[in-house]
mmCIF file of C-alpha atoms and ligand atoms in Angstrom:
data_model
loop_
_atom_site.group_PDB
_atom_site.id
_atom_site.type_symbol
_atom_site.label_atom_id
_atom_site.label_comp_id
_atom_site.label_asym_id
_atom_site.label_seq_id
_atom_site.Cartn_x
_atom_site.Cartn_y
_atom_site.Cartn_z
ATOM 1 C CA UNK A 1 65.648 -2.683 29.358
ATOM 2 C CA UNK A 2 64.091 -2.540 32.811
ATOM 3 C CA UNK A 3 64.410 1.213 32.843
ATOM 4 C CA UNK A 4 62.655 1.596 29.560
ATOM 5 C CA UNK A 5 59.888 -0.658 30.704
ATOM 6 C CA UNK A 6 59.495 1.301 33.923
ATOM 7 C CA UNK A 7 59.419 4.550 32.009
ATOM 8 C CA UNK A 8 56.733 3.140 29.792
ATOM 9 C CA UNK A 9 54.654 2.174 32.789
ATOM 10 C CA UNK A 10 55.052 5.642 34.282
ATOM 11 C CA UNK A 11 54.102 7.335 31.020
ATOM 12 C CA UNK A 12 51.207 5.000 30.530
ATOM 13 C CA UNK A 13 49.946 5.594 34.063
ATOM 14 C CA UNK A 14 50.328 9.292 33.512
ATOM 15 C CA UNK A 15 48.275 9.090 30.349
ATOM 16 C CA UNK A 16 45.450 7.336 32.130
ATOM 17 C CA UNK A 17 45.529 9.879 34.942
ATOM 18 C CA UNK A 18 45.457 12.746 32.461
ATOM 19 C CA UNK A 19 42.395 11.352 30.776
ATOM 20 C CA UNK A 20 40.485 10.651 33.949
ATOM 21 C CA UNK A 21 41.423 14.017 35.438
ATOM 22 C CA UNK A 22 40.176 15.975 32.445
ATOM 23 C CA UNK A 23 36.444 15.647 31.965
ATOM 24 C CA UNK A 24 36.675 17.691 28.769
ATOM 25 C CA UNK A 25 38.838 15.242 26.853
ATOM 26 C CA UNK A 26 36.729 14.400 23.809
ATOM 27 C CA UNK A 27 35.406 10.900 23.809
ATOM 28 C CA UNK A 28 35.073 9.325 20.434
ATOM 29 C CA UNK A 29 31.765 7.535 20.271
ATOM 30 C CA UNK A 30 28.992 7.305 17.760
ATOM 31 C CA UNK A 31 27.066 10.223 19.202
ATOM 32 C CA UNK A 32 29.974 12.660 19.295
ATOM 33 C CA UNK A 33 28.907 15.159 16.645
ATOM 34 C CA UNK A 34 26.738 18.245 16.355
ATOM 35 C CA UNK A 35 25.248 20.598 13.773
ATOM 36 C CA UNK A 36 26.440 23.839 15.359
ATOM 37 C CA UNK A 37 28.986 25.091 17.851
ATOM 38 C CA UNK A 38 27.803 24.837 21.413
ATOM 39 C CA UNK A 39 27.722 28.061 23.341
ATOM 40 C CA UNK A 40 29.402 26.586 26.392
ATOM 41 C CA UNK A 41 31.197 23.391 27.250
ATOM 42 C CA UNK A 42 33.631 21.228 25.364
ATOM 43 C CA UNK A 43 34.309 20.965 21.647
ATOM 44 C CA UNK A 44 31.847 18.880 19.680
ATOM 45 C CA UNK A 45 32.576 18.407 15.962
ATOM 46 C CA UNK A 46 30.349 20.356 13.556
ATOM 47 C CA UNK A 47 29.709 19.080 9.984
ATOM 48 C CA UNK A 48 33.042 20.244 8.538
ATOM 49 C CA UNK A 49 34.849 18.188 11.214
ATOM 50 C CA UNK A 50 32.719 15.025 11.184
ATOM 51 C CA UNK A 51 35.041 13.203 8.800
ATOM 52 C CA UNK A 52 38.189 14.305 10.623
ATOM 53 C CA UNK A 53 37.491 13.271 14.198
ATOM 54 C CA UNK A 54 36.614 9.627 13.665
ATOM 55 C CA UNK A 55 38.185 7.394 11.027
ATOM 56 C CA UNK A 56 34.946 5.403 10.783
ATOM 57 C CA UNK A 57 33.318 8.594 9.479
ATOM 58 C CA UNK A 58 35.898 9.570 6.877
ATOM 59 C CA UNK A 59 33.304 9.396 4.090
ATOM 60 C CA UNK A 60 31.851 12.589 5.576
ATOM 61 C CA UNK A 61 35.039 14.323 4.341
ATOM 62 C CA UNK A 62 36.320 12.326 1.392
ATOM 63 C CA UNK A 63 33.107 10.814 0.009
ATOM 64 C CA UNK A 64 32.135 11.892 -3.485
ATOM 65 C CA UNK A 65 28.483 10.873 -3.367
ATOM 66 C CA UNK A 66 27.422 12.778 -0.275
ATOM 67 C CA UNK A 67 24.069 14.237 0.704
ATOM 68 C CA UNK A 68 22.345 16.620 0.873
ATOM 69 C CA UNK A 69 22.800 18.413 -2.442
ATOM 70 C CA UNK A 70 21.470 21.446 -4.225
ATOM 71 C CA UNK A 71 19.096 20.347 -6.987
ATOM 72 C CA UNK A 72 19.483 22.516 -10.067
ATOM 73 C CA UNK A 73 16.284 21.772 -11.955
ATOM 74 C CA UNK A 74 17.935 22.749 -15.239
ATOM 75 C CA UNK A 75 20.332 19.823 -14.794
ATOM 76 C CA UNK A 76 17.688 17.176 -14.206
ATOM 77 C CA UNK A 77 17.267 14.370 -16.690
ATOM 78 C CA UNK A 78 13.847 13.004 -17.564
ATOM 79 C CA UNK A 79 13.932 9.239 -17.155
ATOM 80 C CA UNK A 80 10.902 7.634 -18.840
ATOM 81 C CA UNK A 81 11.686 4.310 -17.150
ATOM 82 C CA UNK A 82 10.966 5.556 -13.630
ATOM 83 C CA UNK A 83 7.720 3.944 -12.512
ATOM 84 C CA UNK A 84 5.435 5.511 -9.881
ATOM 85 C CA UNK A 85 6.320 4.915 -6.228
ATOM 86 C CA UNK A 86 4.156 2.237 -4.648
ATOM 87 C CA UNK A 87 3.256 2.357 -0.987
ATOM 88 C CA UNK A 88 2.423 -0.963 0.618
ATOM 89 C CA UNK A 89 0.774 -0.728 4.013
ATOM 90 C CA UNK A 90 -0.646 -4.228 3.988
ATOM 91 C CA UNK A 91 -4.145 -2.788 3.899
ATOM 92 C CA UNK A 92 -6.762 -1.922 1.339
ATOM 93 C CA UNK A 93 -6.524 1.689 0.288
ATOM 94 C CA UNK A 94 -10.230 2.414 0.144
ATOM 95 C CA UNK A 95 -10.704 1.256 3.708
ATOM 96 C CA UNK A 96 -7.811 3.437 4.838
ATOM 97 C CA UNK A 97 -9.300 6.467 3.190
ATOM 98 C CA UNK A 98 -12.821 5.915 4.503
ATOM 99 C CA UNK A 99 -11.772 5.363 8.077
ATOM 100 C CA UNK A 100 -9.542 8.402 8.192
ATOM 101 C CA UNK A 101 -7.104 8.998 11.007
ATOM 102 C CA UNK A 102 -9.126 7.735 13.959
ATOM 103 C CA UNK A 103 -10.159 4.188 13.323
ATOM 104 C CA UNK A 104 -7.848 1.269 13.847
ATOM 105 C CA UNK A 105 -8.045 0.116 10.246
ATOM 106 C CA UNK A 106 -5.550 -2.136 8.521
ATOM 107 C CA UNK A 107 -3.491 0.734 7.146
ATOM 108 C CA UNK A 108 -2.954 2.365 10.515
ATOM 109 C CA UNK A 109 0.562 2.516 11.818
ATOM 110 C CA UNK A 110 2.081 3.593 15.069
ATOM 111 C CA UNK A 111 5.420 4.559 16.433
ATOM 112 C CA UNK A 112 7.308 6.342 19.139
ATOM 113 C CA UNK A 113 8.196 9.954 18.723
ATOM 114 C CA UNK A 114 11.537 10.972 20.222
ATOM 115 C CA UNK A 115 13.521 14.067 20.895
ATOM 116 C CA UNK A 116 16.973 12.689 20.055
ATOM 117 C CA UNK A 117 18.642 15.996 20.861
ATOM 118 C CA UNK A 118 19.162 16.483 17.141
ATOM 119 C CA UNK A 119 15.895 15.619 15.429
ATOM 120 C CA UNK A 120 12.268 14.907 15.978
ATOM 121 C CA UNK A 121 12.268 11.239 15.195
ATOM 122 C CA UNK A 122 9.273 8.946 14.777
ATOM 123 C CA UNK A 123 10.392 5.308 14.900
ATOM 124 C CA UNK A 124 7.816 2.980 13.478
ATOM 125 C CA UNK A 125 6.599 0.040 15.546
ATOM 126 C CA UNK A 126 7.178 -3.433 14.153
ATOM 127 C CA UNK A 127 3.559 -4.537 14.122
ATOM 128 C CA UNK A 128 2.287 -2.572 11.152
ATOM 129 C CA UNK A 129 4.915 -2.656 8.474
ATOM 130 C CA UNK A 130 5.034 -0.101 5.709
ATOM 131 C CA UNK A 131 7.201 -0.613 2.666
ATOM 132 C CA UNK A 132 7.729 1.141 -0.617
ATOM 133 C CA UNK A 133 8.855 0.034 -4.051
ATOM 134 C CA UNK A 134 8.815 1.321 -7.627
ATOM 135 C CA UNK A 135 10.466 4.557 -8.752
ATOM 136 C CA UNK A 136 14.242 4.086 -8.790
ATOM 137 C CA UNK A 137 13.971 1.055 -6.487
ATOM 138 C CA UNK A 138 14.893 -2.482 -7.476
ATOM 139 C CA UNK A 139 13.929 -3.837 -4.051
ATOM 140 C CA UNK A 140 11.170 -3.266 -1.568
ATOM 141 C CA UNK A 141 12.215 -1.004 1.320
ATOM 142 C CA UNK A 142 10.683 -0.859 4.781
ATOM 143 C CA UNK A 143 9.963 2.347 6.662
ATOM 144 C CA UNK A 144 12.151 2.586 9.776
ATOM 145 C CA UNK A 145 12.017 6.189 10.880
ATOM 146 C CA UNK A 146 10.573 9.594 10.022
ATOM 147 C CA UNK A 147 12.934 12.441 10.830
ATOM 148 C CA UNK A 148 12.308 16.175 10.843
ATOM 149 C CA UNK A 149 14.822 18.907 10.040
ATOM 150 C CA UNK A 150 13.783 22.544 10.440
ATOM 151 C CA UNK A 151 15.111 26.073 10.656
ATOM 152 C CA UNK A 152 15.235 28.819 13.249
ATOM 153 C CA UNK A 153 13.785 31.129 10.588
ATOM 154 C CA UNK A 154 11.419 30.616 7.681
ATOM 155 C CA UNK A 155 13.162 29.822 4.426
ATOM 156 C CA UNK A 156 15.926 27.787 6.045
ATOM 157 C CA UNK A 157 15.926 24.375 7.653
ATOM 158 C CA UNK A 158 15.724 21.913 4.767
ATOM 159 C CA UNK A 159 18.844 19.883 4.042
ATOM 160 C CA UNK A 160 18.306 19.750 0.284
ATOM 161 C CA UNK A 161 18.091 22.945 -1.704
ATOM 162 C CA UNK A 162 16.107 23.543 -4.870
ATOM 163 C CA UNK A 163 17.882 25.941 -7.247
ATOM 164 C CA UNK A 164 19.826 27.252 -4.274
ATOM 165 C CA UNK A 165 16.719 27.858 -2.154
ATOM 166 C CA UNK A 166 16.052 26.172 1.168
ATOM 167 C CA UNK A 167 12.595 25.422 2.542
ATOM 168 C CA UNK A 168 11.531 25.880 6.182
ATOM 169 C CA UNK A 169 11.980 22.200 6.880
ATOM 170 C CA UNK A 170 12.363 18.722 5.463
ATOM 171 C CA UNK A 171 10.621 15.482 6.379
ATOM 172 C CA UNK A 172 12.784 12.434 5.724
ATOM 173 C CA UNK A 173 11.196 8.990 5.565
ATOM 174 C CA UNK A 174 14.042 6.562 6.060
ATOM 175 C CA UNK A 175 13.535 3.079 4.628
ATOM 176 C CA UNK A 176 15.873 0.083 4.535
ATOM 177 C CA UNK A 177 16.140 -2.763 2.054
ATOM 178 C CA UNK A 178 14.320 -5.550 3.905
ATOM 179 C CA UNK A 179 14.747 -8.001 1.060
ATOM 180 C CA UNK A 180 18.547 -8.049 1.410
ATOM 181 C CA UNK A 181 19.159 -7.057 5.020
ATOM 182 C CA UNK A 182 17.774 -8.067 8.398
ATOM 183 C CA UNK A 183 17.653 -4.612 9.922
ATOM 184 C CA UNK A 184 18.355 -0.923 9.415
ATOM 185 C CA UNK A 185 21.859 -1.084 10.944
ATOM 186 C CA UNK A 186 22.942 -3.805 8.518
ATOM 187 C CA UNK A 187 21.399 -2.045 5.534
ATOM 188 C CA UNK A 188 22.839 1.390 6.325
ATOM 189 C CA UNK A 189 26.370 0.156 5.690
ATOM 190 C CA UNK A 190 25.583 -2.047 2.687
ATOM 191 C CA UNK A 191 25.001 -1.521 -1.051
ATOM 192 C CA UNK A 192 21.426 -0.623 -1.978
ATOM 193 C CA UNK A 193 20.745 -0.359 1.726
ATOM 194 C CA UNK A 194 18.604 2.742 2.174
ATOM 195 C CA UNK A 195 15.917 4.702 0.397
ATOM 196 C CA UNK A 196 15.073 8.089 1.860
ATOM 197 C CA UNK A 197 11.950 9.890 0.723
ATOM 198 C CA UNK A 198 12.293 13.576 1.299
ATOM 199 C CA UNK A 199 9.426 16.049 1.479
ATOM 200 C CA UNK A 200 9.950 19.776 1.889
ATOM 201 C CA UNK A 201 7.958 21.619 4.553
ATOM 202 C CA UNK A 202 6.444 25.035 3.996
ATOM 203 C CA UNK A 203 4.440 27.292 6.270
ATOM 204 C CA UNK A 204 0.771 27.853 5.470
ATOM 205 C CA UNK A 205 -2.618 28.400 7.102
ATOM 206 C CA UNK A 206 -3.486 24.721 7.278
ATOM 207 C CA UNK A 207 -1.303 21.743 7.937
ATOM 208 C CA UNK A 208 -0.695 18.286 6.566
ATOM 209 C CA UNK A 209 -2.910 15.778 8.420
ATOM 210 C CA UNK A 210 -0.056 13.455 9.335
ATOM 211 C CA UNK A 211 2.229 16.232 10.565
ATOM 212 C CA UNK A 212 -0.710 17.656 12.456
ATOM 213 C CA UNK A 213 -0.757 14.473 14.545
ATOM 214 C CA UNK A 214 2.935 14.868 15.361
ATOM 215 C CA UNK A 215 3.051 18.622 15.831
ATOM 216 C CA UNK A 216 -0.159 19.557 17.596
ATOM 217 C CA UNK A 217 0.528 21.276 20.899
ATOM 218 C CA UNK A 218 -0.566 18.357 23.046
ATOM 219 C CA UNK A 219 1.880 15.999 21.364
ATOM 220 C CA UNK A 220 4.949 18.055 20.564
ATOM 221 C CA UNK A 221 5.219 19.508 24.073
ATOM 222 C CA UNK A 222 5.700 15.967 25.405
ATOM 223 C CA UNK A 223 9.093 15.773 23.747
ATOM 224 C CA UNK A 224 10.498 19.182 24.704
ATOM 225 C CA UNK A 225 13.740 17.754 26.074
ATOM 226 C CA UNK A 226 16.360 15.321 24.884
ATOM 227 C CA UNK A 227 15.395 11.641 25.328
ATOM 228 C CA UNK A 228 11.705 12.460 25.828
ATOM 229 C CA UNK A 229 9.478 9.961 24.031
ATOM 230 C CA UNK A 230 5.787 9.770 23.235
ATOM 231 C CA UNK A 231 3.768 6.961 21.702
ATOM 232 C CA UNK A 232 1.562 7.690 18.701
ATOM 233 C CA UNK A 233 -0.949 5.242 17.255
ATOM 234 C CA UNK A 234 -3.512 5.210 14.462
ATOM 235 C CA UNK A 235 -1.389 7.106 11.974
ATOM 236 C CA UNK A 236 -2.174 6.890 8.283
ATOM 237 C CA UNK A 237 1.143 6.959 6.492
ATOM 238 C CA UNK A 238 -0.420 7.852 3.153
ATOM 239 C CA UNK A 239 -1.308 11.234 4.570
ATOM 240 C CA UNK A 240 2.302 12.370 4.808
ATOM 241 C CA UNK A 241 2.676 12.209 1.036
ATOM 242 C CA UNK A 242 1.814 15.382 -0.903
ATOM 243 C CA UNK A 243 -0.641 15.116 -3.807
ATOM 244 C CA UNK A 244 1.866 14.344 -6.513
ATOM 245 C CA UNK A 245 3.442 11.381 -8.213
ATOM 246 C CA UNK A 246 6.359 13.471 -9.494
ATOM 247 C CA UNK A 247 9.726 13.093 -7.884
ATOM 248 C CA UNK A 248 13.421 13.702 -8.312
ATOM 249 C CA UNK A 249 15.980 11.021 -7.499
ATOM 250 C CA UNK A 250 19.736 10.708 -7.076
ATOM 251 C CA UNK A 251 22.256 8.469 -5.329
ATOM 252 C CA UNK A 252 23.747 9.868 -2.166
ATOM 253 C CA UNK A 253 24.494 9.234 1.462
ATOM 254 C CA UNK A 254 23.166 9.448 4.977
ATOM 255 C CA UNK A 255 23.285 13.094 6.085
ATOM 256 C CA UNK A 256 24.577 12.216 9.562
ATOM 257 C CA UNK A 257 27.778 10.371 10.562
ATOM 258 C CA UNK A 258 29.009 7.881 9.405
ATOM 259 C CA UNK A 259 27.772 9.362 6.060
ATOM 260 C CA UNK A 260 27.644 5.957 4.350
ATOM 261 C CA UNK A 261 26.999 6.250 0.625
ATOM 262 C CA UNK A 262 24.214 3.716 0.605
ATOM 263 C CA UNK A 263 21.158 5.924 0.177
ATOM 264 C CA UNK A 264 18.958 6.502 -2.820
ATOM 265 C CA UNK A 265 17.129 9.778 -2.331
ATOM 266 C CA UNK A 266 13.629 10.472 -3.628
ATOM 267 C CA UNK A 267 12.535 14.095 -3.358
ATOM 268 C CA UNK A 268 8.804 14.561 -3.815
ATOM 269 C CA UNK A 269 7.958 17.349 -6.224
ATOM 270 C CA UNK A 270 5.539 19.145 -3.880
ATOM 271 C CA UNK A 271 5.948 20.363 -0.308
ATOM 272 C CA UNK A 272 3.711 19.614 2.656
ATOM 273 C CA UNK A 273 2.411 22.388 4.874
ATOM 274 C CA UNK A 274 2.560 23.110 8.563
ATOM 275 C CA UNK A 275 1.199 26.110 10.432
ATOM 276 C CA UNK A 276 3.248 28.970 11.844
ATOM 277 C CA UNK A 277 2.249 27.781 15.318
ATOM 278 C CA UNK A 278 3.551 24.264 14.660
ATOM 279 C CA UNK A 279 6.830 25.655 13.343
ATOM 280 C CA UNK A 280 7.088 27.719 16.501
ATOM 281 C CA UNK A 281 6.575 24.600 18.653
ATOM 282 C CA UNK A 282 9.379 22.862 16.772
ATOM 283 C CA UNK A 283 11.736 25.739 17.498
ATOM 284 C CA UNK A 284 10.899 25.425 21.189
ATOM 285 C CA UNK A 285 12.323 21.902 21.355
ATOM 286 C CA UNK A 286 15.607 21.687 23.233
ATOM 287 C CA UNK A 287 18.714 19.776 22.246
ATOM 288 C CA UNK A 288 19.375 19.315 25.930
ATOM 289 C CA UNK A 289 17.934 17.624 28.980
ATOM 290 C CA UNK A 290 15.819 19.698 31.394
ATOM 291 C CA UNK A 291 18.711 20.176 33.824
ATOM 292 C CA UNK A 292 20.852 21.786 31.121
ATOM 293 C CA UNK A 293 20.472 25.148 29.380
ATOM 294 C CA UNK A 294 17.834 25.467 26.676
ATOM 295 C CA UNK A 295 19.366 25.139 23.222
ATOM 296 C CA UNK A 296 16.912 25.096 20.320
ATOM 297 C CA UNK A 297 17.072 22.057 18.072
ATOM 298 C CA UNK A 298 16.406 24.198 14.987
ATOM 299 C CA UNK A 299 18.872 24.489 12.089
ATOM 300 C CA UNK A 300 19.645 20.789 12.418
ATOM 301 C CA UNK A 301 20.938 20.597 8.854
ATOM 302 C CA UNK A 302 24.092 19.423 7.171
ATOM 303 C CA UNK A 303 25.293 21.885 4.485
ATOM 304 C CA UNK A 304 24.955 20.811 0.841
ATOM 305 C CA UNK A 305 27.713 18.670 -0.616
ATOM 306 C CA UNK A 306 29.235 18.720 -4.124
ATOM 307 C CA UNK A 307 27.233 16.823 -6.718
ATOM 308 C CA UNK A 308 30.384 15.755 -8.585
ATOM 309 C CA UNK A 309 29.436 13.583 -11.553
ATOM 310 C CA UNK A 310 26.107 12.398 -10.257
ATOM 311 C CA UNK A 311 23.027 12.469 -12.341
ATOM 312 C CA UNK A 312 19.711 13.799 -11.038
ATOM 313 C CA UNK A 313 16.799 11.962 -12.602
ATOM 314 C CA UNK A 314 13.117 12.802 -12.595
ATOM 315 C CA UNK A 315 9.863 11.326 -13.832
ATOM 316 C CA UNK A 316 8.652 14.796 -14.818
ATOM 317 C CA UNK A 317 8.347 14.901 -18.591
ATOM 318 C CA UNK A 318 9.612 18.408 -19.312
ATOM 319 C CA UNK A 319 8.495 18.451 -22.910
ATOM 320 C CA UNK A 320 4.921 18.578 -21.640
ATOM 321 C CA UNK A 321 5.675 21.882 -19.907
ATOM 322 C CA UNK A 322 5.876 23.935 -23.056
ATOM 323 C CA UNK A 323 8.653 25.648 -24.946
ATOM 324 C CA UNK A 324 9.616 27.996 -22.111
ATOM 325 C CA UNK A 325 11.013 25.212 -20.020
ATOM 326 C CA UNK A 326 14.802 25.475 -20.076
ATOM 327 C CA UNK A 327 14.933 21.806 -19.266
ATOM 328 C CA UNK A 328 14.116 20.648 -22.740
ATOM 329 C CA UNK A 329 17.800 20.284 -23.348
ATOM 330 C CA UNK A 330 17.891 17.634 -20.640
ATOM 331 C CA UNK A 331 16.290 15.340 -23.191
ATOM 332 C CA UNK A 332 19.415 15.596 -25.276
ATOM 333 C CA UNK A 333 21.456 14.166 -22.457
ATOM 334 C CA UNK A 334 19.782 10.811 -22.662
ATOM 335 C CA UNK A 335 21.687 7.935 -24.091
ATOM 336 C CA UNK A 336 20.553 5.555 -26.774
ATOM 337 C CA UNK A 337 22.050 2.162 -27.391
ATOM 338 C CA UNK A 338 24.101 1.849 -30.550
ATOM 339 C CA UNK A 339 22.446 -1.065 -32.205
ATOM 340 C CA UNK A 340 25.331 -1.862 -34.558
ATOM 341 C CA UNK A 341 27.976 -1.817 -31.815
ATOM 342 C CA UNK A 342 28.143 -2.404 -28.043
ATOM 343 C CA UNK A 343 28.917 1.197 -27.253
ATOM 344 C CA UNK A 344 26.419 3.750 -26.040
ATOM 345 C CA UNK A 345 26.473 7.061 -27.760
ATOM 346 C CA UNK A 346 25.108 10.465 -27.009
ATOM 347 C CA UNK A 347 22.056 11.506 -29.003
HETATM 348 C C1 NAG B 1 5.477 -5.077 2.258
HETATM 349 O O1 NAG B 1 4.792 -5.000 3.473
HETATM 350 C C2 NAG B 1 3.593 -5.764 3.536
HETATM 351 C C3 NAG B 1 2.989 -5.557 4.880
HETATM 352 O O2 NAG B 1 2.776 -4.227 5.142
HETATM 353 C C4 NAG B 1 3.879 -7.234 3.297
HETATM 354 O O3 NAG B 1 2.666 -7.937 3.263
HETATM 355 C C5 NAG B 1 4.578 -7.383 1.983
HETATM 356 O O4 NAG B 1 4.954 -8.718 1.812
HETATM 357 C C6 NAG B 1 5.809 -6.510 1.932
HETATM 358 N N1 NAG B 1 6.412 -6.599 0.623
HETATM 359 C C7 NAG B 1 7.521 -7.268 0.383
HETATM 360 C C8 NAG B 1 8.019 -7.254 -1.024
HETATM 361 O O5 NAG B 1 8.136 -7.842 1.229
HETATM 362 C C1 NAG B 2 21.061 -6.411 12.858
HETATM 363 O O1 NAG B 2 21.360 -7.615 12.189
HETATM 364 C C2 NAG B 2 22.668 -8.097 12.420
HETATM 365 C C3 NAG B 2 22.923 -9.279 11.490
HETATM 366 O O2 NAG B 2 21.808 -10.072 11.333
HETATM 367 C C4 NAG B 2 22.806 -8.458 13.893
HETATM 368 O O3 NAG B 2 24.101 -8.948 14.157
HETATM 369 C C5 NAG B 2 22.557 -7.208 14.726
HETATM 370 O O4 NAG B 2 22.581 -7.507 16.107
HETATM 371 C C6 NAG B 2 21.210 -6.569 14.367
HETATM 372 N N1 NAG B 2 21.120 -5.276 15.011
HETATM 373 C C7 NAG B 2 20.037 -4.835 15.607
HETATM 374 C C8 NAG B 2 20.099 -3.477 16.185
HETATM 375 O O5 NAG B 2 19.025 -5.514 15.684
HETATM 376 C C1 NAG B 3 6.833 13.216 -22.940
HETATM 377 O O1 NAG B 3 6.044 14.275 -23.480
HETATM 378 C C2 NAG B 3 6.038 14.319 -24.905
HETATM 379 C C3 NAG B 3 5.256 15.553 -25.325
HETATM 380 O O2 NAG B 3 4.009 15.614 -24.717
HETATM 381 C C4 NAG B 3 5.431 13.043 -25.443
HETATM 382 O O3 NAG B 3 5.469 13.050 -26.848
HETATM 383 C C5 NAG B 3 6.237 11.854 -24.930
HETATM 384 O O4 NAG B 3 5.640 10.642 -25.343
HETATM 385 C C6 NAG B 3 6.312 11.875 -23.391
HETATM 386 N N1 NAG B 3 7.155 10.786 -22.963
HETATM 387 C C7 NAG B 3 6.788 9.935 -22.016
HETATM 388 C C8 NAG B 3 7.742 8.816 -21.729
HETATM 389 O O5 NAG B 3 5.744 10.041 -21.416
HETATM 390 C C1 NAG B 4 28.170 2.262 -33.464
HETATM 391 O O1 NAG B 4 29.218 1.383 -33.059
HETATM 392 C C2 NAG B 4 30.087 0.979 -34.088
HETATM 393 C C3 NAG B 4 31.042 -0.044 -33.497
HETATM 394 O O2 NAG B 4 31.522 0.363 -32.245
HETATM 395 C C4 NAG B 4 30.782 2.196 -34.677
HETATM 396 O O3 NAG B 4 31.644 1.803 -35.739
HETATM 397 C C5 NAG B 4 29.751 3.158 -35.199
HETATM 398 O O4 NAG B 4 30.382 4.357 -35.664
HETATM 399 C C6 NAG B 4 28.747 3.526 -34.086
HETATM 400 N N1 NAG B 4 27.680 4.337 -34.643
HETATM 401 C C7 NAG B 4 27.360 5.526 -34.163
HETATM 402 C C8 NAG B 4 26.223 6.201 -34.837
HETATM 403 O O5 NAG B 4 27.915 6.034 -33.206
#
């Protein structure tokens, strides 16, 4: 008995020594994941490994309602019960519009822009709350963070695809259900926890006014390295939205570990624009700290996941788009209640 116990102690001690003597032994913690292989250094799990390295993240591998997805527009279903999305900034819209981006009007918001090593992330301050409702939402959801994904080349960099095509980037406005949960962390792991509004980014001559505030040279160069932060104030959140009330919605997940399947996605039906120069500045952001080698943050995207049996709904009424639209058949997929019985039947 004593011998076995001694042996155990020796083995145990050995184990501890091994770990402390090897700096490259992977440490499982919530930040231990990456989008791409690192050129040098130790192994860091890329998307196909996220669900395998940490049991708390197994949804990343086995989940059946994962995001992002490829949206095949021919498979969308027109849902006449989707109401427009309502943005509540606590201010009067006309005042917001008149004062523009400079004045400290009631609809102005602020936040801190971070280089997280993976994304450009604007975390909203808690003084000026923005929440959204309507659309597929049953609850009001509060804006927590705006996150940017982008590519190393034009035509790649968005997480969602539209008919197999990527855009040069994707803006994700991450909201949590503030009616049911006290904070983002609580909501992210709970039913009906998150609503993420996604807006594709395209390159053009002029840029979206909101993104212009984040991506102008003076601002973006302040967050070149990981953990850099910069305070932004006087932002008008309405400006990030493209001029459309059309959207596409489906139920999915967070696109980063732990991949919880608590997110309702709303993809706006029009992109926003940034300039070639601004895209270039994004690609010059490093995933690393200044003391480490430069590694561009671009291509910070998770590959698309299987749609499985999920339904993609839209408030776009296809039948108004003329006979050519192949989506007319989507109308046939709608269900109608069987008045004489309790069962639903296909039209
Ligand atoms: C949404 O936010 C505004 C403040 O911006 C607040 O007045 C309002 O009560 C919020 N809505 C809900 C449903 O909580
Ligand atoms: C979020 O709320 C939960 C429950 O109310 C609390 O335990 C936790 O500390 C909060 N987390 C943060 C980051 O505020
Ligand atoms: C969809 O469009 C068709 C054709 O214009 C129209 O008859 C129908 O009422 C529309 N449905 C809704 C819910 O707007
Ligand atoms: C409606 O439901 C009843 C009872 O389930 C069934 O007998 C009937 O065939 C259904 N009608 C149609 C049109 O599906």
